[in-house]
Short mmCIF file of C-alpha atoms in Angstrom, two decimals:
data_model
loop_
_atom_site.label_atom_id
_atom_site.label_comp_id
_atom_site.label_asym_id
_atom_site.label_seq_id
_atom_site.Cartn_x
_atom_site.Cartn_y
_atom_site.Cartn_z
CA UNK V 1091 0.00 0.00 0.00
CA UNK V 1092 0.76 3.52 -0.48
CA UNK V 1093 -0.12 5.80 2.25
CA UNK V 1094 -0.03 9.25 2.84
CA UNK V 1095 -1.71 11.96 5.09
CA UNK V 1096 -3.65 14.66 2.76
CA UNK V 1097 -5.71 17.93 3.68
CA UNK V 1098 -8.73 18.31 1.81
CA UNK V 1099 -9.75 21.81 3.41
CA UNK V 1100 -10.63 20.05 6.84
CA UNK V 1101 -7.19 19.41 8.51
CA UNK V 1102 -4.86 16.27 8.34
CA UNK V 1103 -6.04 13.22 7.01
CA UNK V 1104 -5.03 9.71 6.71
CA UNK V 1105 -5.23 8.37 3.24
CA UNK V 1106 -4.43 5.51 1.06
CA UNK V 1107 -3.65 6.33 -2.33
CA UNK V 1108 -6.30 4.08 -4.77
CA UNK V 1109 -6.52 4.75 -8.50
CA UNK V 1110 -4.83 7.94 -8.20
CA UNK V 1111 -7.11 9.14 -5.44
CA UNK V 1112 -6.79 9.89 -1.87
CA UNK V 1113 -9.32 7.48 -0.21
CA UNK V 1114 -9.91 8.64 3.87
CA UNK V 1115 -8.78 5.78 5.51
CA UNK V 1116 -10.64 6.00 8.69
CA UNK V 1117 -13.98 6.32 7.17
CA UNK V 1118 -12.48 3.45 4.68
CA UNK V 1119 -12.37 1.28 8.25
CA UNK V 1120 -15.57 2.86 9.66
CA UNK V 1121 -14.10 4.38 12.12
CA UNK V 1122 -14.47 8.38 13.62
CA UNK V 1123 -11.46 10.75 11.81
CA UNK V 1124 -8.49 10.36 14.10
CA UNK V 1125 -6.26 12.82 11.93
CA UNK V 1126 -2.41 12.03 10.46
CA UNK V 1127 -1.06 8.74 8.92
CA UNK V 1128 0.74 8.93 12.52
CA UNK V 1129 -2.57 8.29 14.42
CA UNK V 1130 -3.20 5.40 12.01
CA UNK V 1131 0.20 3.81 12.46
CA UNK V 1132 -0.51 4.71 16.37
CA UNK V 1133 -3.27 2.77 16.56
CA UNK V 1134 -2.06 -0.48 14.53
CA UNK V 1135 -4.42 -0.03 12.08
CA UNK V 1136 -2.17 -0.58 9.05
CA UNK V 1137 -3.14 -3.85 8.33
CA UNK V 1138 -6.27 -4.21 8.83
CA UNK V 1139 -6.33 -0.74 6.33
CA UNK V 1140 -5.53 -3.35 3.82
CA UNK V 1141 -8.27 -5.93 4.05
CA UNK V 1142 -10.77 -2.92 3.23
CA UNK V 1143 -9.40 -2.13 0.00
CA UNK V 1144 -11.81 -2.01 -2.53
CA UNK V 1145 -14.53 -1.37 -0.58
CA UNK V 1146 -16.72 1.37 -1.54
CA UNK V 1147 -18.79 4.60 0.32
CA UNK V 1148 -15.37 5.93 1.68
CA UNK V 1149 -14.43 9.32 0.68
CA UNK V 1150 -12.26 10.10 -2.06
CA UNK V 1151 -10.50 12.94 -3.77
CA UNK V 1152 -8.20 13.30 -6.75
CA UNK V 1153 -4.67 14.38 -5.86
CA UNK V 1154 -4.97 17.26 -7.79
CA UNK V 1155 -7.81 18.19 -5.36
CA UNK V 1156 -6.10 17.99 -2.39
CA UNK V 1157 -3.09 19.07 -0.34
CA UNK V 1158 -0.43 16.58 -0.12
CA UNK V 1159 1.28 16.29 3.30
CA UNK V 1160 4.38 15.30 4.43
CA UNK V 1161 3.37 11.47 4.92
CA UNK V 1162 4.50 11.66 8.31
CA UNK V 1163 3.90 15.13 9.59
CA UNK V 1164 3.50 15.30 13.31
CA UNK V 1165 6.39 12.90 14.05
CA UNK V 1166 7.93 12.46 18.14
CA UNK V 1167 11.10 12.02 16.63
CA UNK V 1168 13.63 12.62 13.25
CA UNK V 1169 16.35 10.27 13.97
CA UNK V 1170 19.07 11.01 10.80
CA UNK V 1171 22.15 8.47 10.35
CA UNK V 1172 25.61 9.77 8.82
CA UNK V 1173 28.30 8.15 6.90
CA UNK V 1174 25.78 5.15 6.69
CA UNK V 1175 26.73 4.10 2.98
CA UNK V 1176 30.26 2.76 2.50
CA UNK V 1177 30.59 4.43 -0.64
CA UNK V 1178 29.88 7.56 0.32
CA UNK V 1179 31.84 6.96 3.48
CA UNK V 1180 34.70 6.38 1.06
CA UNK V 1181 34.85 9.49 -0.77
CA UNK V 1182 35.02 11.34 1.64
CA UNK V 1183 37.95 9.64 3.24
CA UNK V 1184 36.69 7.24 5.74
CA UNK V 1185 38.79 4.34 5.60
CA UNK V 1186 37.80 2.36 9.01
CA UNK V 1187 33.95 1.47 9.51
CA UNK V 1188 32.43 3.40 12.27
CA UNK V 1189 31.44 0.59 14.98
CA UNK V 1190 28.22 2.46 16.00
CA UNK V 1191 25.76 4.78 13.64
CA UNK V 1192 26.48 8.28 13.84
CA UNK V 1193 22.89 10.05 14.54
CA UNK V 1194 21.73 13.63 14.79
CA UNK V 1195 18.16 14.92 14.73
CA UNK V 1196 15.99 17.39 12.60
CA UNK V 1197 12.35 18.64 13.70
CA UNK V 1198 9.00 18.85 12.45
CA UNK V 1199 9.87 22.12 11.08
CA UNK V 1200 12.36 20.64 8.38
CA UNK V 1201 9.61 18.62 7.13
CA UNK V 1202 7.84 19.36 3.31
CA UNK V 1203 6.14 17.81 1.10
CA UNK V 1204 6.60 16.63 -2.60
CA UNK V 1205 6.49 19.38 -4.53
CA UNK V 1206 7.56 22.14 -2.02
CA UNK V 1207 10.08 24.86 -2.80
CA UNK V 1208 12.90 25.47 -0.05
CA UNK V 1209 14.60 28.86 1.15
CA UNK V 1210 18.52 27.65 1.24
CA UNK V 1211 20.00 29.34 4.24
CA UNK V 1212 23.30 29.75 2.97
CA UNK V 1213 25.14 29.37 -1.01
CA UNK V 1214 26.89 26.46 0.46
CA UNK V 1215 23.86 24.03 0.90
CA UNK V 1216 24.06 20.48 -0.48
CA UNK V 1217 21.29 17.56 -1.50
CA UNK V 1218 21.39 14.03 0.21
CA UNK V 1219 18.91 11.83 -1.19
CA UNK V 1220 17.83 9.24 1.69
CA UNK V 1221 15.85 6.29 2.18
CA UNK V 1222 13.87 6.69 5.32
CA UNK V 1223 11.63 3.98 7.27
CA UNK V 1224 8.97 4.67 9.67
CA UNK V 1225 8.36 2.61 13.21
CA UNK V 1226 5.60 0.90 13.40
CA UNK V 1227 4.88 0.06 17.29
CA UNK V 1228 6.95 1.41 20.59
CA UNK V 1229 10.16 -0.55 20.54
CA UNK V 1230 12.60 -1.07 23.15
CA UNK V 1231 15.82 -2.46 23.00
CA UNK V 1232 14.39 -4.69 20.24
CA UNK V 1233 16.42 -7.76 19.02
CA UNK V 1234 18.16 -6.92 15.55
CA UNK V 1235 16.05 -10.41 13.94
CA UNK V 1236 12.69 -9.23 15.05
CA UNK V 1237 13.41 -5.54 14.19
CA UNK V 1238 11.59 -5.52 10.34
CA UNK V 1239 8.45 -6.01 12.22
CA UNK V 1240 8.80 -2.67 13.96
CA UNK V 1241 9.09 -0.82 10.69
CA UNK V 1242 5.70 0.30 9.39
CA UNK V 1243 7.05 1.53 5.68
CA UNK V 1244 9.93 3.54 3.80
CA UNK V 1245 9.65 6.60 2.24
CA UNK V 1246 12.17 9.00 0.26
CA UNK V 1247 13.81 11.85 2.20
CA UNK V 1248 16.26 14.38 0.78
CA UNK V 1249 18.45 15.67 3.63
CA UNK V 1250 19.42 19.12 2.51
CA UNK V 1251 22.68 20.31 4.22
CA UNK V 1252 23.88 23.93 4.74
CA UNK V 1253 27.40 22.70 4.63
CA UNK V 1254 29.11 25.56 6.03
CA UNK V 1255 26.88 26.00 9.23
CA UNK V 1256 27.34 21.98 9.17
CA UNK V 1257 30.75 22.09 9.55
CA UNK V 1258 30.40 25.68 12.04
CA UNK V 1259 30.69 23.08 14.85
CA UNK V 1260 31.50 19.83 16.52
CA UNK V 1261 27.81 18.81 15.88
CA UNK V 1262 26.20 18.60 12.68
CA UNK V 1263 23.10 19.76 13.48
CA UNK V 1264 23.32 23.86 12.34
CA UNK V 1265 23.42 22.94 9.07
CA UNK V 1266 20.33 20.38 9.42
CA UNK V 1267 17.64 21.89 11.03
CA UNK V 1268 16.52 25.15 8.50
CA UNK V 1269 13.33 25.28 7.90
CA UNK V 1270 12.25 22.58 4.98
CA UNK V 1271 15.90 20.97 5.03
CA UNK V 1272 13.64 17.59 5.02
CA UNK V 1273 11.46 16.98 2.01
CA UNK V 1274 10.23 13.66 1.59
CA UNK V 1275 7.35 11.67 0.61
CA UNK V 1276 5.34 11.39 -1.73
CA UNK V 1277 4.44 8.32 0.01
CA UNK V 1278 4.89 5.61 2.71
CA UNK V 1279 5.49 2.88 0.90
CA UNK V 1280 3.89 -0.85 3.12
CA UNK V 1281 6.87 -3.38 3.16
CA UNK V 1282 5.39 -5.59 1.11
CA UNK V 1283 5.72 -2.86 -1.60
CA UNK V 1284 9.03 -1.24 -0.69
CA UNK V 1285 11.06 -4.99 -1.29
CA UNK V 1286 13.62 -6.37 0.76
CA UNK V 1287 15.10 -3.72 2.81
CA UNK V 1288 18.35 -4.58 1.60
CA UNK V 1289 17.61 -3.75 -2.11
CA UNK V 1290 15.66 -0.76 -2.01
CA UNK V 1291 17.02 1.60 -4.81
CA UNK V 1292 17.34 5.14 -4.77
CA UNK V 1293 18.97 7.68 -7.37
CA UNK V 1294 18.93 11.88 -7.34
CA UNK V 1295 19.15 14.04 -10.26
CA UNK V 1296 19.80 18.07 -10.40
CA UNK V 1297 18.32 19.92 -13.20
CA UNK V 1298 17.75 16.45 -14.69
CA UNK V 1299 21.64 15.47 -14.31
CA UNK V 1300 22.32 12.26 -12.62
CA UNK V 1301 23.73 12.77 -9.21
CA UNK V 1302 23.18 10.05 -6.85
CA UNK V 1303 23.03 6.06 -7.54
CA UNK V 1304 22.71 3.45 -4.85
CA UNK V 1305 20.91 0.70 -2.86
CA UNK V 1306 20.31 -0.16 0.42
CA UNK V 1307 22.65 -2.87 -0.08
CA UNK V 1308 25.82 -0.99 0.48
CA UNK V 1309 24.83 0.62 4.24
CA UNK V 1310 26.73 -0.04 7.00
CA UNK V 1311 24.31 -0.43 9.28
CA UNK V 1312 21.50 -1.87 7.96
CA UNK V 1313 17.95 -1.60 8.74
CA UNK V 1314 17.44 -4.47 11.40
CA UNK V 1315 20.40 -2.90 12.91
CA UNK V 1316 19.62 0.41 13.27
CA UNK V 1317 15.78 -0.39 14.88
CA UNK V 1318 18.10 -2.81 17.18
CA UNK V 1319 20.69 -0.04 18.23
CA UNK V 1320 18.47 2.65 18.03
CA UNK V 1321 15.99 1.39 20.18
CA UNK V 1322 18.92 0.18 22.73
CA UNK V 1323 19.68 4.13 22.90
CA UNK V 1324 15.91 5.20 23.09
CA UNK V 1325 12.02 3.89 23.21
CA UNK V 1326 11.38 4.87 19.20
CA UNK V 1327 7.19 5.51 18.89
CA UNK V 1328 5.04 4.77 16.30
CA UNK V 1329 5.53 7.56 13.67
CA UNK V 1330 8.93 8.14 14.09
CA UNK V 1331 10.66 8.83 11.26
CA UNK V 1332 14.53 7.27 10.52
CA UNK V 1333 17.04 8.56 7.89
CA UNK V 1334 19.34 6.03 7.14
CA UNK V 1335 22.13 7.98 5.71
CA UNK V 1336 22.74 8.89 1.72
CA UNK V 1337 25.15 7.10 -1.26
CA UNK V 1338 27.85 8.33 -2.88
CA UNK V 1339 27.81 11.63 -5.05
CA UNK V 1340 27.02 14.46 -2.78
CA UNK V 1341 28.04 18.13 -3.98
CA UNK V 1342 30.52 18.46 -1.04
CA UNK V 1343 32.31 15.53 -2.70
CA UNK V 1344 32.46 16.82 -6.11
CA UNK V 1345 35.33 18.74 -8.17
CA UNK V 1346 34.48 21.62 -7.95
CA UNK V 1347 32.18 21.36 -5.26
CA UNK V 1348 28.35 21.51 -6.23
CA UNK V 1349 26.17 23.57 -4.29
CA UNK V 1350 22.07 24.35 -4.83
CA UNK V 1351 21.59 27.75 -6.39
CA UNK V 1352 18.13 29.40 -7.29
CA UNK V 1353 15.47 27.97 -9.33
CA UNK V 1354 17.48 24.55 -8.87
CA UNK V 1355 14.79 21.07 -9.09
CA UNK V 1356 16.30 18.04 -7.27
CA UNK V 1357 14.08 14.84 -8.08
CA UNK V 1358 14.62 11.88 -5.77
CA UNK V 1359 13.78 8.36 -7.40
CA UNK V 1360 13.23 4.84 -6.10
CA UNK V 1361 11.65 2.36 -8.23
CA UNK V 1362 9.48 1.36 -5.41
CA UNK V 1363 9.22 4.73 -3.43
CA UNK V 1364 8.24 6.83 -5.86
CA UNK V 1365 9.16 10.06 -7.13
CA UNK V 1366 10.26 12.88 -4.63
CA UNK V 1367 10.66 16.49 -6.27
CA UNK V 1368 12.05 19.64 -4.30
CA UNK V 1369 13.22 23.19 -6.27
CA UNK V 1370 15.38 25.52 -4.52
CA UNK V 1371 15.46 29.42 -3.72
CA UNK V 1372 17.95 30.71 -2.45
#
């Protein structure tokens, strides 16, 4: 399934994408509106979303009707990994493996949707095209083989980085946090849909100019493992949102280095996620 929280002039909504339509999926389960696709994973209603589709009497709008949401909007947490692809760890001169993920966080105020334009705070800001998954249920210290049944979907996530602010201090996170320095939908892609997590595809263009290439294939810490040792650090909540770090190819890399400049369009593919577009002003 494909799921995604829309606003059809009434507030946040749960939705399931059908036919090109947002259907409500709390009047799809017969059920009183609870709001976001974060209430809906809240309340373990996922699956049983998917045994009513089909049905008919729910409402439904066209996309083109609607306001698209971040699928996630109202999130506890933003939990981003660094240096998670060994690829990208290598151009940049990592030679030895970190032994534990390197995390920082953004907030609800980095999230955008598909579509959205971003205000770069600074003519050094970079792209970092991300696969991100979403928990499912509370999980504590969770065991690394049971830790794919914590994850309720994935969904693309472009990390924008001011590079400069980034790099101001010890921490990452001044060049992370701007306003709209997340983008990501369109969509949270069910498990079933999204493939093994170990083969999920992603790629980034600039102005239509191939950037980014990669798979899930090459992190270092792979999804079990990061719902194992992120959990170990913290109780993760339904909704959550995790960034699992971006491949090779970043602008910071490049020579000359490659920054975002006005009027710029970054697209973020996955052949199972989707389609994620973002332009820039700077």
């Amino acid at each position: 399934m494909r799921l995604l929280t829309f606003d059809a002039g009434d507030g946040p909504r749960a939705g399931v994408l059908e036919d090109g339509k947002a259907v409500d999926a709390w009047a799809l389960l017969g059920e009183p509106h609870r709001g976001s696709l974060r209430e809906l994973v809240a309340h373990g209603k996922v699956d049983e979303l998917r045994g009513r589709l089909g049905d008919t009497g729910a409402p439904s709008h066209p996309l083109s009707a609607v306001q698209v949401l971040p699928p996630i909007p109202d999130p506890d947490k933003i939990v981003c990994i660094g240096l998670n692809y060994r690829k990208h760890a290598a151009e940049i001169g990592i030679e030895d493996l970190p032994g534990m993920p390197t995390i920082f966080g953004k907030y609800r105020n980095a999230l955008v949707a598909d579509g959205a334009t971003v205000r770069v705070p600074t003519a050094k800001t970079d792209y970092e095209a991300e696969v991100a998954f979403v928990v499912g249920k509370r999980a504590k210290d969770v065991a690394e083989d049971e830790a794919l049944d914590y994850v309720a979907g994935y969904m693309l996530l472009n990390d924008l980085s001011a590079r400069d602010l980034q790099g101001a201090t010890p921490q990452w996170m001044p060049g992370k946090v701007f306003d709209g320095s997340a983008p990501c939908g369109p969509y949270l892609v069910t498990p079933d849909e999204a493939g093994p997590a170990d083969a999920i595809e992603i790629g980034l263009t600039l102005n239509g100019e191939e950037m980014q290439s990669g798979s899930t294939d090459d992190l270092i810490f792979s999804v079990p493992q990061l719902v194992s040792q992120l959990s170990g650090l913290m109780t993760l909540e339904p909704g959550d949102i995790v960034s699992t770090g971006t491949p090779e190819g970043v602008g910071m890399s490049r020579k000359p280095r490659l920054w975002l400049a006005d009027g710029d369009e970054i697209v973020v593919t996955s052949p199972t996620l989707g389609q994620l577009t973002t332009r820039i002003s700077a």
